[in-house]
Coordinates of C-alpha atoms and ligand atoms in Angstrom, one line a residue:
Chain A
M1 CA 1.8 4.4 -37.9
I2 CA -1.8 4.2 -36.8
R3 CA -4.2 1.5 -38.1
F4 CA -7.8 0.8 -37.2
E5 CA -9.2 -2.5 -38.4
K6 CA -13.0 -2.8 -38.1
V7 CA -13.0 -1.0 -34.8
T8 CA -16.3 -0.8 -33.0
K9 CA -16.9 0.9 -29.7
N10 CA -20.1 0.6 -27.7
Y11 CA -20.3 2.6 -24.5
P12 CA -22.3 1.0 -21.8
G13 CA -26.0 1.5 -22.1
P14 CA -28.3 1.6 -25.0
G15 CA -27.7 3.6 -28.2
K16 CA -25.8 3.3 -31.3
P17 CA -22.1 2.5 -31.2
A18 CA -19.8 5.5 -31.0
L19 CA -17.6 3.9 -33.6
D20 CA -18.9 1.4 -36.1
Q21 CA -16.5 -0.9 -38.0
V22 CA -14.0 1.8 -38.5
T23 CA -11.0 1.0 -40.8
V24 CA -8.4 3.6 -41.3
D25 CA -4.7 3.5 -42.0
I26 CA -2.5 6.5 -41.3
D27 CA 1.2 6.5 -42.5
K28 CA 4.2 7.9 -40.8
G29 CA 4.5 11.7 -41.4
E30 CA 0.9 12.2 -42.5
F31 CA -1.3 15.1 -41.4
V32 CA -4.9 13.9 -41.1
Y33 CA -8.1 15.8 -40.2
L34 CA -10.8 13.8 -38.4
V35 CA -14.0 15.7 -39.1
G36 CA -17.7 15.2 -38.4
Q37 CA -20.5 16.6 -36.3
S38 CA -20.4 16.7 -32.6
G39 CA -21.0 13.2 -31.3
S40 CA -19.8 11.5 -34.5
G41 CA -17.0 9.6 -32.6
K42 CA -13.9 11.7 -33.2
S43 CA -12.8 11.9 -29.5
T44 CA -13.6 8.3 -29.0
A45 CA -11.3 7.3 -31.8
L46 CA -8.5 9.5 -30.4
R47 CA -8.9 8.1 -26.9
I48 CA -8.6 4.6 -28.3
V49 CA -5.2 5.5 -29.9
L50 CA -4.0 6.5 -26.4
R51 CA -5.6 3.4 -24.9
E52 CA -7.6 5.5 -22.6
L53 CA -10.5 3.4 -24.0
R54 CA -10.6 -0.1 -25.4
P55 CA -12.7 -0.8 -28.4
T56 CA -15.5 -3.4 -28.1
S57 CA -14.1 -5.2 -31.1
G58 CA -11.5 -4.8 -33.9
R59 CA -7.8 -4.1 -33.8
V60 CA -5.8 -1.0 -33.3
Y61 CA -2.1 -0.7 -34.2
V62 CA 0.0 2.2 -33.1
A63 CA 3.7 2.3 -34.1
G64 CA 3.5 -1.3 -35.1
K65 CA 2.0 -2.6 -31.9
E66 CA -1.4 -4.0 -31.3
I67 CA -2.3 -1.8 -28.4
N68 CA -5.5 -3.5 -27.1
R69 CA -3.6 -6.6 -26.1
M70 CA -0.7 -4.6 -24.7
A71 CA -0.1 -5.3 -21.0
G72 CA -1.1 -2.4 -18.7
W73 CA 2.4 -1.6 -17.6
K74 CA 3.5 -0.9 -21.2
V75 CA 0.8 1.7 -21.7
P76 CA 3.0 4.5 -20.3
R77 CA 5.6 3.7 -22.9
L78 CA 3.0 4.0 -25.6
R79 CA 1.9 7.3 -24.4
R80 CA 5.4 8.7 -24.4
Q81 CA 5.3 8.2 -28.2
V82 CA 2.0 10.0 -28.6
G83 CA 1.7 13.7 -27.7
T84 CA -1.8 15.0 -26.9
V85 CA -3.3 18.4 -27.2
F86 CA -6.9 19.3 -26.1
Q87 CA -9.3 22.1 -26.7
D88 CA -9.1 23.2 -23.0
F89 CA -5.2 23.3 -22.9
R90 CA -5.0 21.5 -19.6
L91 CA -2.0 23.4 -18.2
L92 CA -1.1 23.4 -14.5
P93 CA -2.1 26.9 -13.3
N94 CA 0.5 27.1 -10.5
K95 CA 3.4 26.4 -12.7
T96 CA 5.2 28.7 -15.2
V97 CA 5.3 28.0 -18.9
T98 CA 8.8 26.4 -18.6
E99 CA 7.7 24.3 -15.6
N100 CA 4.6 23.1 -17.4
V101 CA 6.6 21.9 -20.3
A102 CA 9.4 20.5 -18.1
F103 CA 6.8 18.6 -16.0
A104 CA 6.1 16.2 -18.9
L105 CA 9.8 15.2 -18.9
Q106 CA 10.3 15.2 -15.2
V107 CA 7.6 12.7 -14.6
I108 CA 9.0 10.3 -17.1
G109 CA 12.3 10.4 -15.4
K110 CA 14.4 12.5 -17.8
S111 CA 17.6 14.1 -16.3
R112 CA 17.7 17.7 -15.3
R113 CA 20.4 18.3 -17.9
E114 CA 18.3 17.0 -20.7
I115 CA 15.3 19.0 -19.5
N116 CA 17.3 22.2 -19.3
R117 CA 18.4 21.7 -22.9
V118 CA 15.2 20.5 -24.6
V119 CA 12.6 22.7 -22.9
P120 CA 14.0 26.1 -24.2
E121 CA 14.5 24.5 -27.6
T122 CA 10.9 23.5 -27.7
L123 CA 9.6 26.8 -26.5
E124 CA 11.5 28.3 -29.4
V125 CA 9.8 26.0 -31.8
V126 CA 6.3 27.1 -30.6
G127 CA 7.3 30.8 -30.6
L128 CA 7.3 31.3 -26.8
K129 CA 11.1 31.7 -26.3
D130 CA 10.6 34.9 -24.2
K131 CA 7.6 33.8 -22.2
G132 CA 9.0 30.9 -20.2
S133 CA 8.6 32.5 -16.9
R134 CA 5.0 33.6 -17.4
M135 CA 2.2 31.9 -15.6
P136 CA -0.6 30.4 -17.8
D137 CA -3.2 33.0 -16.7
E138 CA -0.8 35.7 -18.0
L139 CA -1.1 34.3 -21.6
S140 CA -3.7 34.6 -24.3
G141 CA -5.6 31.5 -25.3
G142 CA -3.5 31.0 -28.4
E143 CA -0.3 31.2 -26.3
Q144 CA -1.7 28.8 -23.8
Q145 CA -2.4 26.3 -26.6
R146 CA 1.2 26.8 -27.8
V147 CA 2.4 25.8 -24.3
A148 CA 0.2 22.7 -24.5
I149 CA 1.7 21.9 -27.9
A150 CA 5.2 22.4 -26.6
R151 CA 4.4 20.0 -23.7
A152 CA 3.1 17.4 -26.2
F153 CA 6.1 17.8 -28.5
V154 CA 8.9 18.2 -25.9
N155 CA 9.6 14.5 -25.8
R156 CA 9.7 14.4 -29.6
P157 CA 6.8 11.9 -30.0
M158 CA 6.2 10.0 -33.2
I159 CA 2.5 11.1 -33.2
I160 CA 0.6 14.1 -32.1
I161 CA -3.0 13.8 -31.4
A162 CA -5.0 17.0 -31.2
D163 CA -8.7 17.0 -30.2
E164 CA -10.3 20.3 -31.5
P165 CA -7.1 22.3 -30.6
T166 CA -8.6 25.5 -32.1
G167 CA -12.1 25.0 -30.6
N168 CA -11.6 27.8 -28.1
L169 CA -9.7 30.2 -30.3
D170 CA -10.6 32.9 -32.7
P171 CA -10.0 32.3 -36.4
A172 CA -6.8 34.4 -36.7
T173 CA -5.2 32.6 -33.7
S174 CA -6.4 29.3 -35.0
V175 CA -4.4 29.9 -38.2
G176 CA -1.3 30.4 -36.1
I177 CA -1.9 27.1 -34.3
M178 CA -2.3 25.4 -37.6
N179 CA 0.9 26.8 -38.9
L180 CA 2.6 25.5 -35.8
L181 CA 1.1 22.0 -36.2
E182 CA 2.1 22.0 -39.8
D183 CA 5.6 23.0 -38.8
I184 CA 5.8 20.1 -36.4
N185 CA 4.4 17.8 -39.0
K186 CA 7.1 18.8 -41.4
R187 CA 9.7 17.8 -38.8
G188 CA 8.4 14.2 -39.3
T189 CA 5.7 13.9 -36.6
T190 CA 2.5 12.3 -37.7
V191 CA -0.4 14.6 -36.7
V192 CA -4.0 13.6 -36.3
M193 CA -6.4 16.5 -35.6
A194 CA -10.1 16.2 -34.8
T195 CA -11.9 19.4 -35.8
H196 CA -15.1 20.9 -37.0
D197 CA -13.5 24.1 -38.1
H198 CA -14.5 24.4 -41.8
G199 CA -12.4 27.4 -42.5
L200 CA -9.2 25.7 -41.4
V201 CA -9.8 22.5 -43.2
D202 CA -10.5 24.2 -46.4
Q203 CA -7.6 26.6 -46.0
F204 CA -4.9 24.0 -45.0
R205 CA -5.7 21.2 -47.4
K206 CA -4.8 17.8 -45.9
R207 CA -6.2 14.3 -45.9
V208 CA -9.7 14.3 -44.4
V209 CA -11.4 11.4 -42.7
E210 CA -15.0 12.1 -42.0
L211 CA -17.1 10.3 -39.4
D212 CA -20.8 10.2 -39.3
Q213 CA -22.5 8.4 -36.4
G214 CA -19.4 6.4 -35.9
K215 CA -18.9 5.3 -39.5
V216 CA -16.2 6.5 -41.9
V217 CA -18.2 8.2 -44.7
R218 CA -15.3 9.8 -46.5
D219 CA -11.5 9.4 -46.7
E220 CA -10.0 11.9 -49.1
A221 CA -6.5 13.1 -49.7
A222 CA -6.3 17.0 -49.6
G223 CA -10.0 17.2 -49.1
S224 CA -12.3 20.0 -48.1
Y225 CA -14.5 20.0 -45.0
G226 CA -17.5 18.9 -47.1
F227 CA -21.1 20.0 -47.1
Q228 CA -22.5 19.0 -43.8
H229 CA -21.4 21.1 -40.9
Chain B
M1 CA 14.8 8.5 -12.2
Q2 CA 14.3 12.1 -11.2
L3 CA 12.7 12.1 -7.8
R4 CA 12.7 15.9 -7.2
Y5 CA 9.0 16.1 -8.2
V6 CA 8.1 13.2 -5.9
F7 CA 9.7 14.8 -2.9
T8 CA 8.2 18.2 -3.6
E9 CA 4.8 16.6 -3.9
L10 CA 5.4 14.6 -0.7
R11 CA 6.1 17.8 1.2
S12 CA 3.2 19.7 -0.2
G13 CA 0.9 16.6 0.3
L14 CA 1.9 16.4 3.9
R15 CA 1.2 20.1 4.4
R16 CA -2.0 20.1 2.5
N17 CA -3.6 17.4 4.5
L18 CA -1.9 18.1 7.8
S19 CA -5.0 17.7 10.0
M20 CA -5.9 14.4 8.3
H21 CA -2.4 13.1 8.7
V22 CA -2.4 14.0 12.4
A23 CA -5.7 12.2 12.8
V24 CA -4.3 9.1 11.0
I25 CA -1.1 9.2 13.2
L26 CA -3.0 9.5 16.4
T27 CA -5.5 6.7 15.7
L28 CA -2.7 4.6 14.4
F29 CA -0.7 5.3 17.5
V30 CA -3.4 4.4 20.0
S31 CA -4.5 1.3 18.0
L32 CA -1.0 0.0 17.6
T33 CA -0.3 0.6 21.3
L34 CA -3.3 -1.4 22.3
A35 CA -2.4 -4.1 19.8
G36 CA 1.1 -4.1 21.3
C37 CA -0.2 -4.3 24.9
G38 CA -2.4 -7.2 23.8
M39 CA 0.6 -9.0 22.4
L40 CA 2.7 -8.4 25.5
L41 CA -0.2 -9.6 27.7
Q42 CA -0.5 -12.7 25.6
R43 CA 3.2 -13.4 26.1
Q44 CA 2.8 -12.8 29.8
A45 CA 0.1 -15.4 30.0
D46 CA 2.1 -17.9 28.0
K47 CA 5.2 -17.3 30.1
T48 CA 3.2 -17.7 33.4
A49 CA 1.6 -20.9 32.2
E50 CA 5.0 -22.2 31.1
A51 CA 6.6 -21.7 34.5
L52 CA 3.7 -22.3 36.9
G53 CA 1.1 -24.2 34.9
N54 CA -2.2 -22.8 33.7
E55 CA -5.5 -22.7 35.5
L56 CA -6.2 -26.3 34.6
Q57 CA -2.9 -27.8 35.8
I58 CA -1.6 -29.3 39.0
L59 CA 2.0 -30.1 39.6
V60 CA 3.3 -33.3 41.2
N61 CA 6.8 -32.8 42.7
L62 CA 8.9 -35.9 42.9
C63 CA 11.5 -36.6 45.6
V64 CA 15.0 -35.3 45.5
V65 CA 18.0 -36.1 47.7
D66 CA 17.4 -34.6 51.1
D67 CA 13.8 -33.7 50.2
P68 CA 13.0 -30.2 51.6
N69 CA 9.5 -31.2 52.5
G70 CA 10.6 -34.1 54.6
S71 CA 7.8 -36.2 53.1
P72 CA 7.5 -39.8 54.5
T73 CA 7.2 -41.1 50.9
C74 CA 10.7 -39.8 50.2
G75 CA 12.4 -42.2 52.6
G76 CA 14.6 -43.6 49.9
G77 CA 16.1 -40.3 48.8
A78 CA 15.6 -39.3 45.2
V79 CA 12.8 -40.8 43.2
T80 CA 13.8 -44.1 41.4
D81 CA 12.8 -45.2 38.0
P82 CA 10.4 -47.9 39.1
Q83 CA 8.7 -45.4 41.5
R84 CA 8.3 -43.0 38.6
K85 CA 6.8 -45.7 36.5
A86 CA 4.2 -46.4 39.2
I87 CA 3.3 -42.7 39.5
E88 CA 3.0 -42.3 35.8
N89 CA 0.7 -45.4 35.7
A90 CA -1.5 -43.9 38.4
L91 CA -1.8 -40.7 36.3
K92 CA -2.5 -42.6 33.1
E93 CA -5.3 -44.6 34.7
N94 CA -7.0 -41.7 36.5
P95 CA -10.3 -40.6 34.9
E96 CA -9.9 -37.0 36.0
V97 CA -6.6 -36.6 34.1
E98 CA -6.7 -35.1 30.6
S99 CA -3.0 -35.3 30.0
Y100 CA 0.3 -35.1 31.8
E101 CA 3.9 -34.2 31.0
Y102 CA 7.2 -34.9 32.7
Q103 CA 9.6 -32.1 33.4
T104 CA 13.2 -32.9 34.3
Q105 CA 15.1 -31.1 37.0
E106 CA 17.1 -29.1 34.4
E107 CA 14.0 -27.9 32.6
G108 CA 12.3 -26.9 35.7
F109 CA 15.4 -25.1 37.1
E110 CA 15.7 -23.2 33.8
E111 CA 12.1 -22.0 33.8
A112 CA 12.4 -20.9 37.5
Q113 CA 15.2 -18.4 36.7
D114 CA 12.7 -15.7 35.7
I115 CA 10.5 -15.8 38.8
P116 CA 11.4 -12.8 40.9
Q117 CA 10.8 -14.4 44.3
Y118 CA 13.4 -17.1 43.7
E119 CA 16.1 -14.8 42.6
P120 CA 17.9 -14.5 46.0
Y121 CA 18.2 -18.3 46.2
F122 CA 19.9 -18.7 42.8
D123 CA 22.5 -15.9 43.4
G124 CA 26.1 -16.1 44.4
P125 CA 29.0 -18.6 44.1
D126 CA 27.3 -20.9 46.6
P127 CA 23.6 -20.6 45.8
I128 CA 21.0 -22.0 48.2
I129 CA 19.1 -23.7 45.4
T130 CA 20.9 -25.7 42.7
V131 CA 19.7 -28.0 39.9
E132 CA 19.9 -31.0 42.2
D133 CA 17.5 -29.3 44.6
W134 CA 14.8 -28.7 42.0
P135 CA 12.3 -31.4 41.9
P136 CA 11.4 -33.3 38.8
Q137 CA 7.7 -32.7 38.1
Y138 CA 4.6 -34.2 36.5
W139 CA 2.5 -31.4 35.0
V140 CA -1.0 -32.8 35.1
T141 CA -3.8 -31.2 33.1
L142 CA -7.3 -31.8 34.5
K143 CA -10.4 -32.5 32.4
D144 CA -12.5 -30.4 34.8
P145 CA -10.9 -27.8 37.0
K146 CA -13.4 -28.6 39.8
E147 CA -12.5 -32.2 40.0
A148 CA -9.0 -32.7 41.3
E149 CA -9.5 -34.6 44.5
G150 CA -9.5 -38.0 42.9
V151 CA -6.1 -37.6 41.2
K152 CA -4.6 -35.9 44.2
S153 CA -5.5 -38.8 46.5
A154 CA -4.5 -41.4 44.0
V155 CA -1.0 -40.0 43.7
E156 CA -0.5 -38.5 47.2
G157 CA 0.6 -41.6 49.1
L158 CA 2.8 -43.1 46.4
E159 CA 6.5 -43.7 47.0
G160 CA 8.6 -41.0 45.3
V161 CA 6.0 -38.3 45.5
S162 CA 7.2 -35.4 47.5
V163 CA 4.3 -33.0 47.4
I164 CA 1.4 -32.0 45.2
Q165 CA 1.3 -28.4 44.1
D166 CA -2.1 -26.9 43.3
Q167 CA -1.5 -23.3 42.5
R168 CA -4.7 -22.9 40.6
E169 CA -6.3 -20.7 43.2
D170 CA -3.4 -18.3 43.2
L171 CA -3.1 -18.3 39.4
E172 CA -6.7 -17.9 38.6
P173 CA -7.0 -14.2 39.3
V174 CA -3.7 -13.6 37.5
F175 CA -4.9 -15.3 34.4
G176 CA -8.3 -13.6 34.8
I177 CA -6.8 -10.2 34.9
I178 CA -4.4 -10.8 32.0
D179 CA -7.2 -12.3 29.9
S180 CA -9.6 -9.5 30.4
L181 CA -6.9 -6.8 29.8
K182 CA -5.8 -8.7 26.7
Y183 CA -9.2 -9.1 25.1
G184 CA -10.0 -5.5 26.0
S185 CA -6.8 -4.3 24.2
W186 CA -7.6 -6.4 21.2
I187 CA -11.1 -5.2 20.8
G188 CA -10.2 -1.6 21.3
S189 CA -7.3 -2.0 18.9
G190 CA -9.5 -3.7 16.3
L191 CA -12.0 -0.9 16.4
L192 CA -9.3 1.8 16.2
L193 CA -7.5 0.0 13.4
L194 CA -10.7 0.0 11.4
A195 CA -11.0 3.7 12.1
S196 CA -7.4 4.3 11.0
L197 CA -8.1 2.3 7.8
L198 CA -11.0 4.6 7.0
L199 CA -9.0 7.7 7.8
V200 CA -6.2 6.5 5.5
A201 CA -8.8 5.8 2.7
N202 CA -10.2 9.3 3.1
T203 CA -6.9 11.0 3.1
I204 CA -6.0 9.3 -0.1
R205 CA -9.2 10.3 -1.7
L206 CA -8.7 13.9 -0.7
A207 CA -5.1 13.9 -1.9
A208 CA -6.1 12.3 -5.2
M209 CA -8.8 15.0 -5.7
A210 CA -6.4 17.8 -4.9
R211 CA -3.9 16.4 -7.5
R212 CA -6.5 15.3 -10.1
R213 CA -5.1 17.7 -12.7
E214 CA -1.5 16.7 -12.3
I215 CA -2.4 13.0 -12.3
G216 CA -4.3 13.4 -15.5
I217 CA -1.3 15.0 -17.2
M218 CA 1.1 12.5 -15.8
R219 CA -1.0 9.7 -17.2
L220 CA -1.2 11.4 -20.5
V221 CA 2.5 12.0 -20.9
G222 CA 3.3 8.4 -19.9
A223 CA 4.4 8.6 -16.3
S224 CA 4.5 5.1 -14.8
T225 CA 1.8 4.1 -12.3
L226 CA 4.5 3.6 -9.7
Y227 CA 5.8 7.1 -10.3
I228 CA 2.3 8.6 -10.0
A229 CA 1.6 6.5 -6.8
L230 CA 4.9 7.3 -5.2
P231 CA 4.0 10.6 -3.4
F232 CA 0.9 8.8 -2.0
L233 CA 2.9 5.8 -0.8
L234 CA 5.6 8.0 0.7
E235 CA 2.9 10.1 2.5
S236 CA 1.5 6.9 4.0
L237 CA 4.9 5.6 4.9
V238 CA 5.7 8.9 6.7
T239 CA 2.5 8.7 8.8
A240 CA 3.1 5.0 9.5
A241 CA 6.7 5.7 10.6
I242 CA 5.6 8.4 13.0
G243 CA 2.8 6.3 14.4
V244 CA 5.1 3.3 14.8
A245 CA 7.8 5.5 16.6
L246 CA 5.2 6.8 19.0
T247 CA 3.9 3.3 19.7
A248 CA 7.4 1.9 20.3
G249 CA 7.9 4.7 22.9
A250 CA 4.5 4.0 24.6
L251 CA 5.2 0.2 24.7
A252 CA 8.6 0.8 26.1
A253 CA 7.0 2.9 28.8
F254 CA 4.4 0.2 29.4
T255 CA 7.1 -2.4 29.8
R256 CA 9.3 -0.3 32.0
F257 CA 6.7 1.3 34.3
A258 CA 3.8 -1.1 34.3
I259 CA 5.7 -4.4 34.2
L260 CA 9.3 -4.1 35.4
D261 CA 8.8 -1.4 37.9
G262 CA 5.2 -2.1 38.7
L263 CA 3.7 -5.5 38.6
A264 CA 7.0 -7.4 38.9
D265 CA 7.7 -5.7 42.2
V266 CA 4.2 -6.5 43.6
I267 CA 3.5 -10.0 42.3
E268 CA 6.6 -12.0 42.8
F269 CA 5.6 -15.6 42.2
V270 CA 5.0 -15.0 38.5
P271 CA 7.7 -14.7 35.9
W272 CA 7.3 -11.3 34.1
I273 CA 7.9 -10.4 30.5
G274 CA 10.9 -8.2 29.8
W275 CA 12.8 -6.3 27.1
D276 CA 13.1 -9.3 24.8
D277 CA 9.3 -9.6 24.8
Y278 CA 9.1 -5.9 24.0
V279 CA 11.4 -6.4 21.0
Q280 CA 9.3 -9.3 19.8
S281 CA 6.1 -7.2 20.0
L282 CA 7.9 -4.7 17.7
I283 CA 9.5 -7.0 15.1
G284 CA 7.7 -10.4 15.6
L285 CA 6.3 -12.2 12.6
V286 CA 3.6 -14.2 14.3
P287 CA 1.6 -12.3 15.5
P288 CA 2.9 -9.5 13.3
G289 CA 4.8 -6.9 15.3
I290 CA 4.1 -3.2 15.3
L291 CA 6.9 -2.6 12.7
I292 CA 5.0 -4.7 10.3
L293 CA 1.4 -3.9 11.3
G294 CA 1.8 -0.1 11.1
P295 CA 3.2 0.2 7.6
A296 CA 0.9 -2.6 6.3
L297 CA -2.2 -0.8 7.7
T298 CA -1.4 2.4 5.8
L299 CA 0.3 1.0 2.7
I300 CA -2.2 -1.7 1.7
P301 CA -5.2 0.7 1.6
T302 CA -3.0 3.2 -0.2
L303 CA -1.9 0.8 -2.8
L304 CA -5.5 -0.4 -3.4
L305 CA -6.9 3.1 -3.6
T306 CA -4.2 4.6 -5.7
R307 CA -4.7 1.8 -8.1
K308 CA -8.3 2.8 -8.3
Y309 CA -7.8 6.6 -8.5
I310 CA -4.9 6.7 -10.9
K311 CA -5.7 3.7 -13.1
V312 CA -4.1 4.1 -16.5
Ligands
ADP1 N1 -18.0 8.3 -21.7 C1 -19.0 8.1 -22.5 N2 -20.1 7.3 -22.1 C2 -21.1 7.1 -22.9 N3 -21.2 7.6 -24.1 C3 -20.3 8.4 -24.6 C4 -19.1 8.7 -23.8 N4 -18.3 9.5 -24.5 C5 -18.9 9.6 -25.7 N5 -20.1 9.0 -25.7 C6 -21.0 9.0 -26.9 O1 -20.3 8.5 -28.0 C7 -20.6 9.2 -29.1 C8 -19.4 9.8 -29.8 O2 -18.8 10.7 -28.9 P1 -17.5 11.5 -29.1 O3 -16.5 10.5 -29.5 O4 -17.2 12.3 -28.0 O5 -17.8 12.4 -30.4 P2 -17.1 13.7 -30.9 O6 -15.8 13.8 -30.3 O7 -17.1 13.5 -32.4 O8 -18.0 14.8 -30.6 C9 -21.6 10.2 -28.7 O9 -22.9 9.7 -29.0 C10 -21.4 10.3 -27.3 O10 -22.7 10.7 -26.6
MG2 MG1 -15.0 15.4 -29.1

């Protein structure tokens, strides 16, 4: 589903590469943690999957396509297959919960009928069935992140990429978000989650890929967070 | 494709940047009006030169039957072919002549239809002037406008020459005025067009800033570049449409009040532009008319800048 072959990324300017000869292969339906200290290259790797960034060298395959050589006009199609969730939720503050989720479908040209069917369904999946008409600032952090997950999932992508989705949440709320991501994963969606939340990684055992200064230093099925922090 | 979002955005975009849009529309309006006036004046100059010669030309009228000037060199009635040959040779050999062109009676008669002062003579079932009365002419372009005496005296006495028309003194101020107005319009228009380009660029930048969050999410969920750019393009198109409509009105007023009801009544020996020239200034291709210029001036910077701001 996602495959990195000897991927190196140098940002402009001096300094070590953000990713250094990274080779990882993630299958359909897997749940993978990407762990490592701040600055180890997790976000860089995720942005490469979205083709927000291009690697300096190496190949990246997503859903069977080599995305670095993909023509620019095909990139939107790639992104429709990859849902994204961020630490800071990124909701539109002047739209209701329902409108925020519907927005993702509107702007890719889905019909109103389909939107009216799928959005409530998805809000139910994330446990916000009754809060569709709330504004984002009327929700708790955990609920806002559920809206963001609903928006990422509403188009039923093959992959969900989450960059520190629990970074702004307290531990109890984080567990709820993890349960939700696990649920989505069980429905067949591949989930890649960058995190440095030890507790979660140790509690919800999944495959762990650890980065250190841009290099893969560990790739372990059902691993723990490890000793470094 | 669901365009509800696009139109909602268009409306809120127009409202959000109302003052900028008004500024764009006004500069666009004034600059396009000046450009249009420049085009009309250019057409006026061309038309005048076509009918009466330009400031470098003198006209040699040849004899017709019953020559109205009663010139002694017209003794034999209408000019004959051998006479015409001789006249043409004299022109060919004269050092003051840059070039010359022969205009038949029909061509000359056709051109003269637009000149206001002749109008009464062409009218009616039994017009005073017909094609047969219109003299064939040589249009002689001089090398140096100050040196015309040599060619005039060389041709003057030849058989078949009725009269030599030198209207340069009358035409010079006409062309002078047209030219200075034309260049004035073009310079003014150029400066204002630059100003409207910059205003458009600024408007886009502000709009892109205001919509940064939405644009970020649209890119993330896979909206196409065109879809993201559409509200911007439509905003530009709306301002262009209003600017063009105002310009079309202003140029119509210019044609009506300045030309048809103004100059054409005062200066009667020049053929004046009319509504067909007005239409050309709107939809012409070369030079591009207002209907092309206006949208191009707003859409091209919009396309370039949205590409920059919403790059996927
Ligand atoms: N836009 C950027 N320009 C330059 N350097 C960057 C940029 N983004 C990240 N980096 C650098 O790349 C390295 C990896 O960063 P990142 O992928 O954000 O790590 P993580 O998400 O694991 O914290 C860091 O050293 C960071 O400073
Ligand atoms: Mg990061």
